[in-house]
Amino acid sequence: QVQLVESGGGLVQPGGALRLSCAASRSDFSFSNMGWYRQAPGKQRELVAGITGDGATNYADSVKGRFTISRDNTKNTVYLQMNSLKPEDTAVYYCKGVRGLYASWGQGTQVTVSS
């Protein structure tokens, strides 16, 4: 079993930036696809950004041009750089890793955008 541990969440003012990190607990296991999801109170969990092992990326329309997903395969870590944050970005952000039929979720990290 491989655990994913997120970090980097917090409180930020509108227009600010945060960088989330998600590290796998085992260095000898790499996920093929990784992604960031978020869930706001009363809403369904939604995909924010995804990245393949080859580095291909995709984004939700609501974050295009503001968020950037990247990965460091040597560290088995995926990142989410979030710029120009808006109050509607407030949510718990989760990391997910997939390899074949195996999937693992992180425990989530809270991001709050408020003045």
JSON list of C-alpha atoms in Angstrom, two decimals:
[
{"chain": "A", "resi": 1, "resn": "GLN", "atom": "CA", "xyz": [0.00, 0.00, 0.00]},
{"chain": "A", "resi": 2, "resn": "VAL", "atom": "CA", "xyz": [1.24, 3.46, -0.91]},
{"chain": "A", "resi": 3, "resn": "GLN", "atom": "CA", "xyz": [0.09, 6.50, 1.03]},
{"chain": "A", "resi": 4, "resn": "LEU", "atom": "CA", "xyz": [-0.07, 10.01, -0.33]},
{"chain": "A", "resi": 5, "resn": "VAL", "atom": "CA", "xyz": [0.55, 12.94, 1.99]},
{"chain": "A", "resi": 6, "resn": "GLU", "atom": "CA", "xyz": [-0.47, 16.46, 1.02]},
{"chain": "A", "resi": 7, "resn": "SER", "atom": "CA", "xyz": [0.94, 19.68, 2.44]},
{"chain": "A", "resi": 8, "resn": "GLY", "atom": "CA", "xyz": [0.95, 23.38, 1.70]},
{"chain": "A", "resi": 9, "resn": "GLY", "atom": "CA", "xyz": [-2.63, 24.38, 2.35]},
{"chain": "A", "resi": 10, "resn": "GLY", "atom": "CA", "xyz": [-3.64, 27.37, 4.42]},
{"chain": "A", "resi": 11, "resn": "LEU", "atom": "CA", "xyz": [-5.35, 30.73, 4.50]},
{"chain": "A", "resi": 12, "resn": "VAL", "atom": "CA", "xyz": [-4.58, 33.23, 1.75]},
{"chain": "A", "resi": 13, "resn": "GLN", "atom": "CA", "xyz": [-6.10, 36.51, 0.61]},
{"chain": "A", "resi": 14, "resn": "PRO", "atom": "CA", "xyz": [-7.82, 36.81, -2.79]},
{"chain": "A", "resi": 15, "resn": "GLY", "atom": "CA", "xyz": [-5.21, 37.26, -5.48]},
{"chain": "A", "resi": 16, "resn": "GLY", "atom": "CA", "xyz": [-2.63, 35.39, -3.47]},
{"chain": "A", "resi": 17, "resn": "ALA", "atom": "CA", "xyz": [-0.77, 32.15, -4.20]},
{"chain": "A", "resi": 18, "resn": "LEU", "atom": "CA", "xyz": [-0.16, 28.77, -2.60]},
{"chain": "A", "resi": 19, "resn": "ARG", "atom": "CA", "xyz": [1.81, 25.71, -3.59]},
{"chain": "A", "resi": 20, "resn": "LEU", "atom": "CA", "xyz": [0.50, 22.29, -2.65]},
{"chain": "A", "resi": 21, "resn": "SER", "atom": "CA", "xyz": [2.71, 19.22, -2.51]},
{"chain": "A", "resi": 22, "resn": "CYS", "atom": "CA", "xyz": [1.80, 15.55, -2.49]},
{"chain": "A", "resi": 23, "resn": "ALA", "atom": "CA", "xyz": [4.43, 12.96, -1.68]},
{"chain": "A", "resi": 24, "resn": "ALA", "atom": "CA", "xyz": [4.16, 9.18, -1.96]},
{"chain": "A", "resi": 25, "resn": "SER", "atom": "CA", "xyz": [5.22, 7.14, 1.05]},
{"chain": "A", "resi": 26, "resn": "ARG", "atom": "CA", "xyz": [7.28, 4.69, -1.01]},
{"chain": "A", "resi": 27, "resn": "SER", "atom": "CA", "xyz": [10.06, 5.68, -3.35]},
{"chain": "A", "resi": 28, "resn": "ASP", "atom": "CA", "xyz": [10.02, 2.29, -5.12]},
{"chain": "A", "resi": 29, "resn": "PHE", "atom": "CA", "xyz": [6.44, 2.69, -6.39]},
{"chain": "A", "resi": 30, "resn": "SER", "atom": "CA", "xyz": [5.50, 5.30, -8.99]},
{"chain": "A", "resi": 31, "resn": "PHE", "atom": "CA", "xyz": [2.02, 6.24, -10.07]},
{"chain": "A", "resi": 32, "resn": "SER", "atom": "CA", "xyz": [1.32, 6.56, -13.77]},
{"chain": "A", "resi": 33, "resn": "ASN", "atom": "CA", "xyz": [-1.29, 9.29, -13.48]},
{"chain": "A", "resi": 34, "resn": "MET", "atom": "CA", "xyz": [-1.64, 11.77, -10.65]},
{"chain": "A", "resi": 35, "resn": "GLY", "atom": "CA", "xyz": [-4.16, 14.49, -10.02]},
{"chain": "A", "resi": 36, "resn": "TRP", "atom": "CA", "xyz": [-5.49, 17.12, -7.70]},
{"chain": "A", "resi": 37, "resn": "TYR", "atom": "CA", "xyz": [-9.14, 17.21, -6.76]},
{"chain": "A", "resi": 38, "resn": "ARG", "atom": "CA", "xyz": [-11.09, 19.53, -4.52]},
{"chain": "A", "resi": 39, "resn": "GLN", "atom": "CA", "xyz": [-14.30, 19.43, -2.56]},
{"chain": "A", "resi": 40, "resn": "ALA", "atom": "CA", "xyz": [-16.08, 22.50, -1.26]},
{"chain": "A", "resi": 41, "resn": "PRO", "atom": "CA", "xyz": [-18.76, 22.28, 1.46]},
{"chain": "A", "resi": 42, "resn": "GLY", "atom": "CA", "xyz": [-22.00, 20.94, 0.02]},
{"chain": "A", "resi": 43, "resn": "LYS", "atom": "CA", "xyz": [-20.44, 20.19, -3.35]},
{"chain": "A", "resi": 44, "resn": "GLN", "atom": "CA", "xyz": [-19.14, 17.09, -5.10]},
{"chain": "A", "resi": 45, "resn": "ARG", "atom": "CA", "xyz": [-15.45, 16.40, -5.38]},
{"chain": "A", "resi": 46, "resn": "GLU", "atom": "CA", "xyz": [-14.13, 17.67, -8.72]},
{"chain": "A", "resi": 47, "resn": "LEU", "atom": "CA", "xyz": [-10.97, 17.24, -10.73]},
{"chain": "A", "resi": 48, "resn": "VAL", "atom": "CA", "xyz": [-8.77, 20.34, -10.67]},
{"chain": "A", "resi": 49, "resn": "ALA", "atom": "CA", "xyz": [-5.74, 19.16, -12.62]},
{"chain": "A", "resi": 50, "resn": "GLY", "atom": "CA", "xyz": [-4.14, 15.93, -13.78]},
{"chain": "A", "resi": 51, "resn": "ILE", "atom": "CA", "xyz": [-0.74, 14.86, -15.05]},
{"chain": "A", "resi": 52, "resn": "THR", "atom": "CA", "xyz": [0.45, 11.67, -16.72]},
{"chain": "A", "resi": 53, "resn": "GLY", "atom": "CA", "xyz": [3.79, 9.97, -16.30]},
{"chain": "A", "resi": 54, "resn": "ASP", "atom": "CA", "xyz": [4.92, 11.61, -19.55]},
{"chain": "A", "resi": 55, "resn": "GLY", "atom": "CA", "xyz": [4.01, 15.05, -18.24]},
{"chain": "A", "resi": 56, "resn": "ALA", "atom": "CA", "xyz": [0.82, 15.65, -20.21]},
{"chain": "A", "resi": 57, "resn": "THR", "atom": "CA", "xyz": [-1.55, 17.85, -18.24]},
{"chain": "A", "resi": 58, "resn": "ASN", "atom": "CA", "xyz": [-5.21, 18.76, -18.15]},
{"chain": "A", "resi": 59, "resn": "TYR", "atom": "CA", "xyz": [-7.10, 21.35, -16.13]},
{"chain": "A", "resi": 60, "resn": "ALA", "atom": "CA", "xyz": [-10.61, 22.25, -15.11]},
{"chain": "A", "resi": 61, "resn": "ASP", "atom": "CA", "xyz": [-11.81, 25.30, -17.04]},
{"chain": "A", "resi": 62, "resn": "SER", "atom": "CA", "xyz": [-12.20, 27.22, -13.80]},
{"chain": "A", "resi": 63, "resn": "VAL", "atom": "CA", "xyz": [-8.46, 27.07, -13.02]},
{"chain": "A", "resi": 64, "resn": "LYS", "atom": "CA", "xyz": [-6.87, 27.25, -16.49]},
{"chain": "A", "resi": 65, "resn": "GLY", "atom": "CA", "xyz": [-4.25, 29.97, -16.64]},
{"chain": "A", "resi": 66, "resn": "ARG", "atom": "CA", "xyz": [-4.06, 30.22, -12.85]},
{"chain": "A", "resi": 67, "resn": "PHE", "atom": "CA", "xyz": [-3.02, 26.75, -11.62]},
{"chain": "A", "resi": 68, "resn": "THR", "atom": "CA", "xyz": [-0.10, 24.64, -12.75]},
{"chain": "A", "resi": 69, "resn": "ILE", "atom": "CA", "xyz": [0.39, 20.96, -11.99]},
{"chain": "A", "resi": 70, "resn": "SER", "atom": "CA", "xyz": [3.84, 19.42, -12.12]},
{"chain": "A", "resi": 71, "resn": "ARG", "atom": "CA", "xyz": [5.63, 16.32, -10.87]},
{"chain": "A", "resi": 72, "resn": "ASP", "atom": "CA", "xyz": [9.12, 15.34, -9.79]},
{"chain": "A", "resi": 73, "resn": "ASN", "atom": "CA", "xyz": [9.45, 11.63, -10.49]},
{"chain": "A", "resi": 74, "resn": "THR", "atom": "CA", "xyz": [12.79, 11.47, -8.66]},
{"chain": "A", "resi": 75, "resn": "LYS", "atom": "CA", "xyz": [11.00, 12.54, -5.48]},
{"chain": "A", "resi": 76, "resn": "ASN", "atom": "CA", "xyz": [7.72, 10.75, -6.27]},
{"chain": "A", "resi": 77, "resn": "THR", "atom": "CA", "xyz": [5.97, 14.06, -5.64]},
{"chain": "A", "resi": 78, "resn": "VAL", "atom": "CA", "xyz": [3.32, 16.07, -7.46]},
{"chain": "A", "resi": 79, "resn": "TYR", "atom": "CA", "xyz": [2.77, 19.79, -7.02]},
{"chain": "A", "resi": 80, "resn": "LEU", "atom": "CA", "xyz": [-0.04, 22.26, -7.62]},
{"chain": "A", "resi": 81, "resn": "GLN", "atom": "CA", "xyz": [0.98, 25.89, -7.98]},
{"chain": "A", "resi": 82, "resn": "MET", "atom": "CA", "xyz": [-2.09, 28.05, -7.44]},
{"chain": "A", "resi": 83, "resn": "ASN", "atom": "CA", "xyz": [-1.94, 31.73, -8.42]},
{"chain": "A", "resi": 84, "resn": "SER", "atom": "CA", "xyz": [-4.55, 34.48, -8.51]},
{"chain": "A", "resi": 85, "resn": "LEU", "atom": "CA", "xyz": [-6.62, 32.62, -5.97]},
{"chain": "A", "resi": 86, "resn": "LYS", "atom": "CA", "xyz": [-10.32, 33.43, -5.65]},
{"chain": "A", "resi": 87, "resn": "PRO", "atom": "CA", "xyz": [-12.76, 32.85, -2.79]},
{"chain": "A", "resi": 88, "resn": "GLU", "atom": "CA", "xyz": [-14.44, 30.17, -4.90]},
{"chain": "A", "resi": 89, "resn": "ASP", "atom": "CA", "xyz": [-11.19, 28.16, -4.82]},
{"chain": "A", "resi": 90, "resn": "THR", "atom": "CA", "xyz": [-11.83, 27.52, -1.13]},
{"chain": "A", "resi": 91, "resn": "ALA", "atom": "CA", "xyz": [-12.06, 23.76, -0.60]},
{"chain": "A", "resi": 92, "resn": "VAL", "atom": "CA", "xyz": [-10.29, 20.71, 0.73]},
{"chain": "A", "resi": 93, "resn": "TYR", "atom": "CA", "xyz": [-7.74, 19.67, -1.88]},
{"chain": "A", "resi": 94, "resn": "TYR", "atom": "CA", "xyz": [-6.96, 15.99, -2.37]},
{"chain": "A", "resi": 95, "resn": "CYS", "atom": "CA", "xyz": [-4.19, 14.27, -4.23]},
{"chain": "A", "resi": 96, "resn": "LYS", "atom": "CA", "xyz": [-4.85, 11.03, -6.11]},
{"chain": "A", "resi": 97, "resn": "GLY", "atom": "CA", "xyz": [-2.44, 8.57, -7.67]},
{"chain": "A", "resi": 98, "resn": "VAL", "atom": "CA", "xyz": [-3.38, 5.82, -10.13]},
{"chain": "A", "resi": 99, "resn": "ARG", "atom": "CA", "xyz": [-1.39, 2.88, -11.45]},
{"chain": "A", "resi": 100, "resn": "GLY", "atom": "CA", "xyz": [-3.35, 0.28, -13.35]},
{"chain": "A", "resi": 101, "resn": "LEU", "atom": "CA", "xyz": [-6.27, -0.76, -11.17]},
{"chain": "A", "resi": 102, "resn": "TYR", "atom": "CA", "xyz": [-4.66, 0.60, -8.01]},
{"chain": "A", "resi": 103, "resn": "ALA", "atom": "CA", "xyz": [-5.59, 4.06, -6.75]},
{"chain": "A", "resi": 104, "resn": "SER", "atom": "CA", "xyz": [-4.64, 5.94, -3.63]},
{"chain": "A", "resi": 105, "resn": "TRP", "atom": "CA", "xyz": [-5.97, 9.17, -2.13]},
{"chain": "A", "resi": 106, "resn": "GLY", "atom": "CA", "xyz": [-4.33, 11.57, 0.25]},
{"chain": "A", "resi": 107, "resn": "GLN", "atom": "CA", "xyz": [-6.02, 12.80, 3.40]},
{"chain": "A", "resi": 108, "resn": "GLY", "atom": "CA", "xyz": [-6.65, 16.30, 2.03]},
{"chain": "A", "resi": 109, "resn": "THR", "atom": "CA", "xyz": [-5.41, 19.77, 2.85]},
{"chain": "A", "resi": 110, "resn": "GLN", "atom": "CA", "xyz": [-7.61, 22.80, 3.46]},
{"chain": "A", "resi": 111, "resn": "VAL", "atom": "CA", "xyz": [-7.26, 25.86, 1.24]},
{"chain": "A", "resi": 112, "resn": "THR", "atom": "CA", "xyz": [-9.18, 28.96, 2.33]},
{"chain": "A", "resi": 113, "resn": "VAL", "atom": "CA", "xyz": [-9.22, 32.11, 0.23]},
{"chain": "A", "resi": 114, "resn": "SER", "atom": "CA", "xyz": [-10.61, 35.02, 2.22]},
{"chain": "A", "resi": 115, "resn": "SER", "atom": "CA", "xyz": [-9.87, 38.59, 3.12]}
]
